[in-house]
Coordinates of C-alpha atoms and ligand atoms in Angstrom, one line a residue:
M1 CA -144.4 -47.0 57.0
C2 CA -142.2 -49.7 55.0
G3 CA -138.6 -50.2 56.0
I4 CA -135.9 -50.2 53.6
V5 CA -132.1 -51.6 53.9
G6 CA -129.3 -51.6 51.2
V7 CA -125.6 -52.2 51.0
V8 CA -122.8 -52.1 48.4
G9 CA -119.4 -53.6 48.8
A10 CA -120.2 -56.0 51.4
D11 CA -118.3 -59.6 51.8
N12 CA -122.1 -60.8 51.7
A13 CA -125.1 -58.5 51.8
T14 CA -127.6 -61.0 52.9
P15 CA -126.9 -60.9 56.7
I16 CA -126.6 -57.3 56.9
I17 CA -129.9 -56.8 55.2
L18 CA -131.7 -59.0 57.2
D19 CA -130.1 -57.7 60.6
G20 CA -130.9 -54.3 59.3
L21 CA -134.7 -55.2 58.6
S22 CA -135.0 -56.8 61.9
R23 CA -133.9 -53.6 63.5
L24 CA -137.0 -51.9 61.7
E25 CA -139.2 -54.6 63.0
Y26 CA -140.7 -51.6 65.5
R27 CA -142.2 -50.0 62.3
G28 CA -144.6 -53.1 62.0
Y29 CA -144.9 -54.9 58.5
D30 CA -147.0 -57.7 56.9
S31 CA -144.4 -58.8 54.5
A32 CA -140.7 -58.8 53.5
G33 CA -138.1 -59.5 50.9
I34 CA -134.7 -59.3 49.8
A35 CA -132.5 -58.9 46.4
V36 CA -129.1 -59.6 46.2
L37 CA -126.6 -59.7 43.1
Q38 CA -125.4 -63.3 42.9
N39 CA -123.1 -64.3 40.3
S40 CA -124.1 -61.1 38.2
K41 CA -127.6 -62.1 38.3
I42 CA -130.4 -60.7 40.8
A43 CA -131.5 -63.2 43.4
L44 CA -134.9 -62.5 45.0
R45 CA -136.4 -63.9 48.1
R46 CA -139.9 -62.6 49.6
D47 CA -142.5 -63.8 52.1
V48 CA -145.4 -62.8 54.1
G49 CA -145.8 -62.3 57.6
K50 CA -143.0 -61.8 60.1
L51 CA -139.4 -61.4 59.2
I52 CA -138.7 -64.9 60.6
N53 CA -140.7 -66.3 57.6
L54 CA -138.1 -64.5 55.1
R55 CA -135.2 -65.9 57.1
R56 CA -136.1 -69.3 56.8
R57 CA -136.8 -68.9 53.1
V58 CA -133.3 -67.6 52.7
E59 CA -131.9 -70.5 54.9
A60 CA -133.8 -72.9 52.7
D61 CA -132.6 -71.1 49.6
P62 CA -129.5 -69.1 50.3
L63 CA -128.4 -65.9 48.4
A64 CA -125.0 -64.3 48.7
G65 CA -123.2 -61.3 47.0
P66 CA -121.6 -58.0 47.4
I67 CA -124.6 -55.8 46.7
G68 CA -128.5 -55.9 47.5
I69 CA -131.5 -54.5 48.9
G70 CA -134.3 -55.3 51.5
H71 CA -137.7 -54.3 52.6
T72 CA -140.5 -54.8 55.2
R73 CA -143.9 -53.7 53.9
W74 CA -146.6 -52.0 55.7
A75 CA -149.0 -52.7 52.9
T76 CA -151.3 -49.8 51.2
H77 CA -152.0 -51.0 47.8
G78 CA -152.3 -54.7 47.4
V79 CA -153.0 -57.1 50.2
P80 CA -150.1 -58.6 52.1
A81 CA -148.9 -61.6 49.7
E82 CA -145.4 -63.0 48.5
H83 CA -146.2 -61.4 44.9
N84 CA -147.0 -58.0 46.6
A85 CA -143.9 -58.1 48.8
H86 CA -141.0 -56.0 47.6
P87 CA -138.5 -55.6 45.9
H88 CA -140.2 -55.7 42.7
I89 CA -138.5 -56.9 39.7
S90 CA -138.3 -55.9 36.0
M91 CA -139.6 -58.1 33.4
D92 CA -135.8 -58.7 32.1
G93 CA -134.7 -59.5 35.6
N94 CA -132.0 -56.7 35.6
F95 CA -133.6 -54.2 37.8
V96 CA -135.2 -54.5 41.5
V97 CA -136.8 -51.7 43.4
V98 CA -137.8 -51.2 47.0
H99 CA -140.3 -48.2 48.0
N100 CA -141.7 -46.4 50.9
G101 CA -144.6 -44.2 50.0
I102 CA -147.6 -44.1 47.5
V103 CA -147.7 -43.6 43.9
E104 CA -150.6 -41.5 43.7
N105 CA -150.9 -41.8 40.0
Y106 CA -150.1 -45.4 39.7
R107 CA -153.2 -46.3 37.8
E108 CA -152.7 -44.1 34.6
L109 CA -148.9 -45.1 34.9
R110 CA -149.9 -49.0 35.2
A111 CA -152.5 -48.7 32.2
E112 CA -149.7 -46.9 30.1
L113 CA -147.2 -49.6 30.7
I114 CA -149.6 -52.5 30.2
A115 CA -150.4 -50.8 26.7
E116 CA -146.8 -51.0 25.9
G117 CA -146.4 -54.5 26.5
V118 CA -145.5 -54.6 30.1
Q119 CA -146.7 -57.6 32.2
F120 CA -147.3 -56.9 35.9
S121 CA -147.0 -59.4 38.5
S122 CA -148.4 -57.7 41.7
E123 CA -151.4 -55.2 42.6
T124 CA -149.1 -52.7 44.3
D125 CA -148.4 -49.1 43.1
T126 CA -144.7 -49.7 43.5
E127 CA -144.3 -52.0 40.6
V128 CA -144.6 -49.2 38.1
I129 CA -141.3 -47.8 39.2
V130 CA -139.2 -50.8 38.2
H131 CA -141.0 -51.0 34.8
L132 CA -140.4 -47.4 34.3
V133 CA -136.9 -47.5 35.1
A134 CA -136.3 -50.5 33.0
K135 CA -137.8 -48.6 30.1
F136 CA -135.7 -45.5 30.5
A137 CA -132.6 -47.5 30.9
A138 CA -133.3 -49.4 27.7
G139 CA -134.2 -46.1 25.9
G140 CA -131.1 -44.3 26.9
D141 CA -127.5 -44.8 27.7
G142 CA -128.5 -47.5 30.4
D143 CA -127.2 -45.5 33.1
V144 CA -129.6 -46.5 36.1
T145 CA -129.3 -42.9 37.8
S146 CA -130.5 -41.1 34.7
A147 CA -133.3 -43.7 34.3
V148 CA -134.2 -43.5 38.0
R149 CA -134.3 -39.5 37.7
Q150 CA -136.6 -39.7 34.3
T151 CA -138.7 -42.1 36.4
I152 CA -139.1 -40.1 39.5
G153 CA -140.1 -37.1 37.0
L154 CA -143.4 -38.9 36.4
L155 CA -144.4 -40.0 39.9
R156 CA -147.0 -38.1 42.1
G157 CA -146.7 -38.3 45.9
A158 CA -144.2 -38.8 48.5
H159 CA -141.3 -41.7 47.9
A160 CA -138.3 -43.2 49.3
I161 CA -137.0 -45.4 46.7
V162 CA -134.0 -47.7 46.2
V163 CA -132.9 -49.3 42.9
M164 CA -130.4 -52.1 42.0
N165 CA -129.4 -52.8 38.5
S166 CA -127.4 -56.2 37.4
A167 CA -125.7 -54.1 34.6
Q168 CA -124.2 -51.6 36.9
P169 CA -123.1 -54.0 39.8
D170 CA -121.2 -51.3 41.7
R171 CA -124.1 -49.1 42.8
L172 CA -127.3 -48.4 44.2
V173 CA -129.4 -45.4 43.7
A174 CA -131.6 -44.0 46.3
V175 CA -134.2 -41.2 46.0
R176 CA -136.2 -39.2 48.6
I177 CA -139.1 -37.2 47.3
G178 CA -141.4 -35.5 50.1
N179 CA -142.1 -37.0 53.3
A180 CA -142.6 -40.8 52.8
G181 CA -140.2 -41.8 55.4
G182 CA -136.5 -40.7 55.1
V183 CA -133.5 -42.0 53.3
A184 CA -130.3 -42.2 55.4
V185 CA -126.8 -43.2 53.5
G186 CA -124.4 -44.6 56.0
L187 CA -120.8 -44.5 55.0
G188 CA -118.8 -47.3 56.2
D189 CA -115.3 -48.5 55.7
G190 CA -115.0 -50.0 52.4
S191 CA -118.8 -50.4 52.0
N192 CA -121.6 -48.1 52.2
F193 CA -125.3 -48.4 53.3
I194 CA -128.9 -47.2 52.6
A195 CA -131.8 -47.2 55.1
S196 CA -135.2 -45.7 55.7
D197 CA -134.4 -45.1 59.5
I198 CA -131.3 -44.9 61.4
P199 CA -131.5 -48.2 63.3
A200 CA -131.3 -50.3 60.2
I201 CA -127.7 -49.6 60.0
I202 CA -126.4 -47.8 63.0
E203 CA -124.5 -51.2 64.1
E204 CA -122.6 -50.9 60.6
T205 CA -121.7 -47.0 61.0
R206 CA -122.8 -44.0 62.6
R207 CA -121.7 -41.8 59.9
M208 CA -124.8 -40.7 58.0
I209 CA -126.0 -38.5 54.9
F210 CA -129.5 -37.7 55.2
L211 CA -131.1 -37.1 51.7
E212 CA -133.6 -34.2 51.3
H213 CA -136.6 -33.5 49.2
R214 CA -136.0 -34.3 45.5
Q215 CA -132.4 -35.6 45.8
V216 CA -130.9 -38.6 44.3
A217 CA -128.0 -40.5 45.6
T218 CA -125.7 -42.9 43.6
V219 CA -123.9 -45.2 46.4
F220 CA -120.7 -47.0 45.4
A221 CA -118.8 -49.0 47.9
D222 CA -116.3 -46.3 48.4
H223 CA -118.0 -43.1 47.7
V224 CA -121.4 -41.3 47.2
D225 CA -122.7 -39.1 44.4
I226 CA -125.7 -36.9 45.4
Q227 CA -127.6 -34.7 42.9
T228 CA -130.8 -33.1 42.8
A229 CA -133.7 -34.6 40.7
D230 CA -132.6 -32.2 38.2
G231 CA -129.0 -33.5 37.9
A232 CA -127.3 -30.8 39.7
P233 CA -124.6 -31.9 42.2
V234 CA -125.0 -31.7 45.8
K235 CA -122.4 -31.3 48.7
P236 CA -123.9 -33.6 51.3
V237 CA -123.6 -32.8 55.1
I238 CA -122.3 -36.0 57.1
H239 CA -123.7 -36.4 60.3
T240 CA -122.3 -38.5 63.3
I241 CA -124.9 -40.3 65.1
G242 CA -124.7 -40.8 68.9
W243 CA -127.8 -43.0 69.5
D244 CA -127.9 -46.6 70.6
A245 CA -130.5 -48.7 68.2
V246 CA -133.4 -48.7 70.2
S247 CA -133.4 -45.0 71.1
A248 CA -132.6 -44.2 67.6
A249 CA -136.1 -46.0 66.6
K250 CA -137.6 -43.2 68.5
G251 CA -135.6 -40.5 66.6
E252 CA -135.6 -37.6 68.6
Y253 CA -138.2 -38.5 71.0
Q254 CA -138.2 -40.1 74.3
H255 CA -141.0 -42.6 73.8
F256 CA -142.9 -43.9 70.9
M257 CA -146.2 -42.3 72.1
Q258 CA -144.6 -38.9 71.9
K259 CA -143.3 -39.7 68.3
E260 CA -146.7 -41.0 67.4
I261 CA -148.5 -37.8 68.8
F262 CA -146.0 -35.7 66.8
D263 CA -146.6 -37.7 63.8
Q264 CA -150.1 -36.9 63.4
A265 CA -149.6 -34.1 60.8
R266 CA -147.9 -36.5 58.6
S267 CA -150.3 -39.6 59.6
L268 CA -153.4 -37.5 58.7
T269 CA -152.1 -36.5 55.4
D270 CA -151.6 -40.2 54.5
T271 CA -154.9 -41.2 55.9
I272 CA -156.6 -38.4 53.4
R273 CA -154.2 -39.1 50.5
G274 CA -155.8 -41.1 47.8
R275 CA -159.3 -40.7 49.2
V276 CA -160.0 -37.5 47.5
D277 CA -160.3 -37.2 43.7
F278 CA -159.3 -33.8 43.2
E279 CA -160.3 -33.5 39.6
T280 CA -164.1 -34.4 40.5
Q281 CA -163.8 -33.2 44.0
Q282 CA -165.4 -36.5 45.2
V283 CA -164.5 -38.9 47.7
V284 CA -163.2 -42.2 46.5
L285 CA -163.3 -45.4 48.7
P286 CA -163.0 -48.3 46.4
D287 CA -161.7 -50.9 49.2
L288 CA -165.4 -50.3 50.7
N289 CA -166.9 -52.4 47.8
L290 CA -170.0 -50.3 47.9
S291 CA -172.5 -49.8 45.2
T292 CA -174.7 -46.8 44.9
E293 CA -177.9 -49.0 45.0
T294 CA -176.7 -50.6 48.2
A295 CA -175.7 -47.2 49.8
Q296 CA -179.1 -45.9 49.0
Q297 CA -181.0 -49.1 50.5
L298 CA -179.2 -48.8 53.8
Q299 CA -181.5 -47.7 56.6
R300 CA -178.6 -47.8 59.7
I301 CA -175.4 -48.3 60.8
I302 CA -174.3 -49.9 64.1
S303 CA -170.8 -49.1 65.1
V304 CA -169.0 -51.4 67.1
A305 CA -165.5 -50.9 68.7
C306 CA -163.6 -51.0 72.3
G307 CA -161.6 -48.3 74.0
T308 CA -160.2 -45.4 72.2
S309 CA -161.7 -46.7 68.8
Y310 CA -165.2 -46.7 70.7
Y311 CA -164.9 -43.2 71.5
S312 CA -163.8 -42.5 67.8
S313 CA -167.1 -44.2 66.6
L314 CA -169.1 -41.5 69.0
V315 CA -167.5 -39.1 66.7
G316 CA -168.2 -40.8 63.5
K317 CA -171.9 -41.1 64.6
F318 CA -172.3 -37.3 64.4
Y319 CA -170.6 -37.4 60.8
I320 CA -172.8 -40.3 59.2
E321 CA -176.0 -38.8 60.6
H322 CA -175.0 -35.3 59.6
L323 CA -173.9 -36.1 56.2
A324 CA -175.6 -39.0 55.0
R325 CA -178.7 -39.0 57.2
L326 CA -178.3 -42.4 58.2
P327 CA -179.1 -43.3 61.9
V328 CA -176.0 -44.8 63.6
E329 CA -176.1 -46.9 66.9
V330 CA -172.8 -47.1 68.7
D331 CA -172.0 -50.1 71.2
Y332 CA -169.1 -51.4 72.7
G333 CA -167.7 -54.6 71.0
S334 CA -167.7 -56.3 74.3
E335 CA -171.3 -55.9 74.8
F336 CA -172.8 -55.9 71.4
R337 CA -173.0 -59.9 71.0
Y338 CA -174.9 -60.2 74.4
R339 CA -177.7 -58.1 73.8
D340 CA -179.3 -60.1 70.8
P341 CA -178.9 -57.0 68.5
I342 CA -181.7 -56.2 66.0
I343 CA -180.1 -56.3 62.5
G344 CA -182.3 -55.9 59.3
P345 CA -181.1 -56.7 55.7
N346 CA -180.3 -53.0 55.3
T347 CA -178.2 -52.5 58.2
A348 CA -174.3 -52.2 58.0
V349 CA -172.1 -52.9 61.2
L350 CA -169.0 -50.8 61.2
A351 CA -166.2 -52.0 63.3
I352 CA -163.2 -49.6 64.1
T353 CA -160.3 -51.3 65.3
Q354 CA -156.6 -50.1 65.1
S355 CA -155.1 -53.4 65.5
G356 CA -157.8 -55.4 63.7
E357 CA -157.6 -58.1 66.2
T358 CA -159.2 -57.0 69.2
V359 CA -161.3 -60.2 70.3
D360 CA -164.4 -58.5 71.3
T361 CA -164.7 -56.4 68.2
L362 CA -164.0 -59.5 66.1
A363 CA -166.7 -61.3 68.1
A364 CA -169.2 -58.3 67.3
M365 CA -168.2 -58.5 63.8
E366 CA -169.0 -62.3 63.9
E367 CA -172.4 -61.8 65.6
A368 CA -173.2 -59.2 62.8
R369 CA -172.2 -61.6 60.1
H370 CA -174.3 -64.1 61.4
K371 CA -177.4 -62.0 61.5
G372 CA -176.9 -60.9 58.0
A373 CA -175.4 -57.5 58.2
L374 CA -173.2 -55.8 55.7
L375 CA -169.8 -55.5 57.5
W376 CA -167.0 -53.0 57.3
A377 CA -164.0 -52.3 58.9
I378 CA -161.8 -49.2 59.8
V379 CA -158.5 -50.6 60.4
N380 CA -154.9 -49.6 60.6
A381 CA -153.2 -53.2 60.4
M382 CA -153.2 -54.2 56.9
G383 CA -154.0 -57.7 56.3
S384 CA -155.5 -58.0 60.0
Q385 CA -158.4 -60.2 60.7
A386 CA -160.9 -57.5 61.0
M387 CA -159.9 -56.5 57.3
R388 CA -160.0 -60.0 56.2
V389 CA -163.4 -60.9 57.3
S390 CA -165.1 -57.7 56.3
D391 CA -167.1 -57.0 53.0
G392 CA -165.1 -53.7 52.9
H393 CA -162.8 -51.7 54.6
I394 CA -161.1 -48.3 54.8
T395 CA -157.5 -48.4 56.1
M396 CA -156.3 -45.7 58.6
N397 CA -152.6 -45.5 56.9
A398 CA -151.5 -44.1 60.1
G399 CA -148.4 -46.2 60.1
P400 CA -147.5 -48.7 62.7
E401 CA -148.5 -47.4 66.3
I402 CA -146.0 -49.0 69.1
G403 CA -147.2 -46.9 71.9
V404 CA -150.1 -48.8 73.9
A405 CA -152.0 -45.6 74.1
S406 CA -153.5 -44.9 70.7
T407 CA -153.1 -41.4 69.4
K408 CA -152.4 -41.2 65.6
A409 CA -154.8 -44.1 65.0
F410 CA -157.5 -42.3 66.8
T411 CA -157.4 -39.2 64.8
S412 CA -157.0 -41.2 61.5
S413 CA -160.0 -43.4 62.4
I414 CA -162.0 -40.2 62.6
V415 CA -160.7 -38.9 59.4
D416 CA -161.9 -42.1 57.8
Q417 CA -165.4 -41.6 59.3
F418 CA -165.4 -38.5 58.1
L419 CA -164.6 -39.8 54.6
L420 CA -167.0 -42.5 54.9
A421 CA -169.9 -40.0 55.8
L422 CA -168.9 -37.9 52.9
Y423 CA -168.9 -40.9 50.6
L424 CA -172.4 -42.1 51.8
G425 CA -173.8 -38.6 51.5
Q426 CA -172.5 -38.8 47.8
L427 CA -173.9 -41.9 47.1
R428 CA -177.2 -41.2 48.6
G429 CA -177.6 -37.9 47.4
T430 CA -178.1 -36.3 50.9
L431 CA -175.0 -34.1 50.4
S432 CA -175.2 -30.8 48.3
E433 CA -172.1 -30.0 46.1
A434 CA -171.6 -26.8 48.0
D435 CA -171.4 -28.6 51.5
R436 CA -169.2 -31.6 49.9
L437 CA -166.7 -28.9 48.5
H438 CA -166.9 -26.9 51.9
Y439 CA -166.2 -30.0 54.0
L440 CA -163.5 -31.4 51.7
H441 CA -161.7 -27.9 51.8
Q442 CA -161.8 -28.1 55.6
L443 CA -160.3 -31.5 55.6
T444 CA -157.5 -30.6 53.6
R445 CA -156.8 -27.9 56.2
I446 CA -156.8 -30.6 59.1
P447 CA -152.9 -31.6 58.9
D448 CA -152.0 -28.2 59.1
L449 CA -154.0 -27.4 61.8
V450 CA -153.0 -30.3 63.6
G451 CA -149.2 -29.3 63.1
R452 CA -150.0 -26.0 64.5
T453 CA -151.7 -27.4 67.6
L454 CA -148.6 -29.6 68.4
E455 CA -146.8 -26.3 68.8
T456 CA -148.8 -25.9 72.1
F457 CA -146.6 -28.6 73.8
P458 CA -144.8 -26.4 75.9
V459 CA -147.7 -24.7 77.3
V460 CA -149.1 -28.3 77.9
Q461 CA -145.8 -29.3 79.7
A462 CA -146.0 -26.4 82.2
L463 CA -149.5 -27.5 82.9
A464 CA -148.2 -31.0 83.6
S465 CA -145.8 -29.6 86.1
K466 CA -148.5 -27.9 88.1
F467 CA -151.0 -31.1 87.8
H468 CA -148.9 -34.2 87.8
N469 CA -149.8 -34.9 91.5
Y470 CA -153.4 -34.7 91.4
R471 CA -155.4 -37.8 91.8
D472 CA -158.7 -37.3 90.3
F473 CA -159.6 -35.2 87.0
L474 CA -162.8 -34.4 85.3
Y475 CA -162.9 -34.0 81.5
L476 CA -165.9 -32.1 80.2
G477 CA -167.0 -31.7 76.7
R478 CA -170.5 -31.2 74.8
G479 CA -171.7 -32.3 71.6
I480 CA -169.3 -33.8 69.2
N481 CA -166.7 -32.8 71.4
Y482 CA -168.1 -34.9 74.3
P483 CA -166.3 -38.3 72.9
I484 CA -163.2 -36.1 73.2
A485 CA -163.7 -35.5 77.0
L486 CA -164.0 -39.3 77.1
E487 CA -160.9 -40.0 74.9
G488 CA -158.9 -37.4 77.0
A489 CA -159.9 -38.9 80.5
L490 CA -158.9 -42.6 79.0
K491 CA -155.4 -41.3 77.7
L492 CA -154.5 -39.8 81.3
K493 CA -155.9 -43.0 83.2
E494 CA -154.2 -45.7 81.0
I495 CA -150.6 -43.9 81.0
S496 CA -150.7 -42.1 84.4
Y497 CA -152.7 -44.1 86.5
I498 CA -154.4 -41.0 87.8
H499 CA -158.4 -41.4 88.0
A500 CA -160.1 -39.4 85.4
E501 CA -163.7 -39.3 84.1
G502 CA -165.1 -38.1 80.9
Y503 CA -168.6 -36.5 81.1
P504 CA -171.1 -34.7 79.1
A505 CA -170.9 -31.2 80.5
G506 CA -174.6 -30.7 80.5
E507 CA -174.8 -33.6 83.0
M508 CA -172.7 -32.1 85.8
K509 CA -175.6 -30.7 87.5
H510 CA -177.3 -34.1 87.9
G511 CA -174.8 -35.3 90.2
P512 CA -171.1 -35.0 89.3
I513 CA -170.9 -31.4 90.3
A514 CA -170.9 -32.6 93.7
L515 CA -167.3 -33.9 93.1
I516 CA -165.8 -30.4 92.3
D517 CA -163.4 -29.0 94.7
E518 CA -159.9 -27.7 94.5
N519 CA -158.4 -31.5 94.6
M520 CA -160.5 -32.2 91.1
P521 CA -159.2 -30.3 88.4
V522 CA -161.7 -29.9 85.5
L523 CA -160.7 -30.0 81.9
A524 CA -163.2 -28.1 79.9
I525 CA -163.3 -28.4 75.9
A526 CA -164.9 -25.0 75.1
L527 CA -164.2 -24.0 71.5
K528 CA -166.1 -21.3 69.8
D529 CA -169.1 -23.4 68.5
A530 CA -172.9 -23.4 68.9
L531 CA -172.3 -24.8 72.6
Y532 CA -169.6 -22.4 73.6
E533 CA -172.0 -20.5 76.0
K534 CA -173.1 -23.5 77.7
M535 CA -169.5 -24.5 78.3
I536 CA -168.7 -21.1 79.6
S537 CA -171.5 -21.6 82.0
Q538 CA -170.2 -25.0 83.3
I539 CA -166.9 -23.4 83.6
E540 CA -168.2 -20.7 85.9
Q541 CA -170.3 -23.4 87.8
A542 CA -167.1 -25.3 88.5
K543 CA -165.1 -22.3 89.4
A544 CA -168.0 -21.2 92.0
R545 CA -167.2 -24.6 93.6
G546 CA -163.7 -23.9 94.2
G547 CA -162.8 -26.2 91.2
I548 CA -159.6 -25.4 89.1
V549 CA -160.6 -25.2 85.2
I550 CA -158.2 -25.8 82.3
A551 CA -159.8 -24.8 79.2
V552 CA -159.2 -25.9 75.6
A553 CA -160.4 -22.9 73.7
T554 CA -160.3 -21.3 70.2
E555 CA -157.2 -19.1 69.3
G556 CA -158.2 -15.5 69.6
D557 CA -160.7 -16.3 72.4
E558 CA -159.0 -14.2 75.2
D559 CA -162.3 -13.7 77.2
I560 CA -162.2 -17.3 78.4
G561 CA -159.0 -16.4 80.3
Q562 CA -161.1 -14.5 82.5
K563 CA -163.2 -17.4 83.4
A564 CA -160.8 -20.4 83.5
D565 CA -157.4 -20.8 85.3
H566 CA -155.5 -22.1 82.4
V567 CA -156.0 -22.1 78.7
I568 CA -154.5 -23.9 75.9
H569 CA -155.4 -22.4 72.7
V570 CA -156.0 -24.5 69.4
P571 CA -156.5 -22.9 65.8
E572 CA -160.0 -22.2 64.6
V573 CA -161.6 -25.0 62.9
D574 CA -164.8 -26.3 61.4
P575 CA -167.0 -27.6 64.2
M576 CA -167.3 -30.8 62.6
L577 CA -163.5 -31.4 62.4
A578 CA -163.0 -29.9 65.9
P579 CA -162.4 -33.4 67.7
I580 CA -159.2 -33.9 65.7
V581 CA -157.8 -30.7 66.7
A582 CA -159.2 -30.6 70.6
V583 CA -157.8 -34.2 71.3
I584 CA -154.1 -33.1 70.6
P585 CA -153.7 -31.1 73.7
L586 CA -155.4 -33.9 75.8
Q587 CA -153.0 -36.4 74.3
M588 CA -149.9 -34.3 75.2
L589 CA -151.1 -33.6 78.7
A590 CA -151.4 -37.3 79.4
Y591 CA -148.1 -38.0 78.0
S592 CA -146.6 -35.0 79.8
I593 CA -148.2 -36.0 83.1
A594 CA -147.0 -39.3 82.8
V595 CA -143.5 -38.6 81.9
R596 CA -143.3 -36.4 85.1
R597 CA -144.7 -39.2 87.0
G598 CA -142.2 -41.5 85.7
A599 CA -144.5 -43.9 84.3
D600 CA -143.9 -46.4 81.7
V601 CA -145.6 -44.5 79.0
D602 CA -145.1 -47.0 76.0
Q603 CA -145.9 -50.0 78.0
P604 CA -148.4 -49.1 81.0
R605 CA -148.9 -51.7 83.5
N606 CA -151.8 -54.4 83.0
L607 CA -152.2 -53.2 79.4
A608 CA -151.7 -54.8 75.8
K609 CA -151.4 -52.8 72.6
S610 CA -154.2 -55.3 71.4
V611 CA -156.6 -57.3 73.4
T612 CA -156.7 -60.4 71.4
V613 CA -158.0 -62.5 74.5
E614 CA -161.2 -62.0 76.6
Ligands
AGP701 C1 -156.3 -47.0 73.8 O1 -155.3 -45.9 74.2 C2 -156.1 -48.2 74.3 N1 -154.8 -48.8 74.1 C3 -157.2 -49.0 74.3 O2 -158.5 -48.5 74.6 C4 -157.7 -49.6 72.6 O3 -158.1 -48.4 71.9 C5 -158.7 -50.7 72.3 O4 -158.1 -51.8 73.0 C6 -159.1 -51.1 71.1 O5 -158.0 -51.5 70.1 P1 -158.3 -51.5 68.5 O6 -158.5 -50.1 68.1 O7 -157.1 -52.2 68.5 O8 -159.5 -52.4 68.5

């Protein structure tokens, strides 16, 4: 998720924009930029890496003026680099744009503009916007708002956009289309502001207008005109914000982890977006750089990861083996390099890492490279080491994950592996068209199913009030949901400090069932799938030994209420994609119990968001 700041009518826009961008640092970014109207001309400064790099560039080559825009980029299209950083500028230098979102049809728009003689200076999807605005302004009455409205009529996807034009130095134009992050218009005293999130401008003003879907704001220093994308006037609602800056970053949430759990319907939409060609109904993964021939020669995949990402790769094993008929071995990043792994010329090593900087996973990748494997990475952090050293990658596109306990990156990494498995199945001819269409349809249902599952939060909170003082938990799952039992246990352990174990339910009779009594609650994932009856039997065995059972069950399954003490119902979902839905209540349960225990949810003791040292 990128960050946007704009100001009109300032004594000097530069410090306001830079300070606003620094208050968006929590969103994470890999490059940043600023444009200010200086002596009637647009001055532009951009840099990669942390904001301090941009500040240094501005100190070395200052820019000042009453109006400007700034941006922190979380790259999706085009690697993190100065030339890919926003703002992007038109060929005549009279228009600049900053953008949050993905122009899904940018390839054809770019081709059309190039055919008309436009020269591009970046690999981003965003750059098509500024050239279209310049084109429509030149072809019309020159009004930037009209040109922006014509432009957004051509864009597919969700967007937050701000445009500045040197020929109309008294205004900025802001647009919101869909849910690519919000657009707040701040109403100051003699100056007005634009931001993608409240924290960026809350120090300047607490009076804000929040653009809604398909709204266009023309922001002057002393007033704001808002229209629909079709030009109809809109009477805005002005809100007064009571939050301080940091709590504003969490929006209406108490913790980043809670915000990220509840962000998953959106983040999974972003993970899927651009990966399915809906004309051909095929998965497209261009960043993997994989030829059909290489895919067909592959004989084996080894997945390497740590922690939550390791559990994600256990789910991915089911996908790749079932859909691409490729054997998959899964290993801990911290173990892989010490076992002299057997790697042949037709082995691919798949690293899964949210941060892309986990030292054990990177070391495993180095070992794989040394032994001649094809190297892939599934990463969330663009420009991270894992992404740079791999032969091909699939980004999670979950947006920055701030809470130490991984949630939305986990579900996005599972979807990425599902997409990889379908893609490999396409290239290797192991996936029938009927199956491909079936699974693609099931995949498009996931964001909505996750959104519905999040609605069980009150049920989960009630359970947390009953169970937050227990000292031990057992999480049970079978088949593709066994990794979810492991992940649910890890979530509880790492943020509430309660001892919890994930176990394959079929293994209970080989020892762990001796643990069961009234002091060891059992959480059982018992969805309506081929192993349902087996799970019911496990629940009965736990109950027979005085255990207390919380079941995660499929909506409509009322029988399970006769067996388990408590039930969390989740929507019916294809068994292959059930892990993505089943993990949501477990994330919410760990969060709710940790909050009840007064734990430091976002920064648990002894833990770091990315383990970059051994
Ligand atoms: C997950 O909640 C933990 N924070 C931890 O297990 C994490 O998944 C692990 O350190 C791997 O991180 P990565 O995905 O960034 O490589």
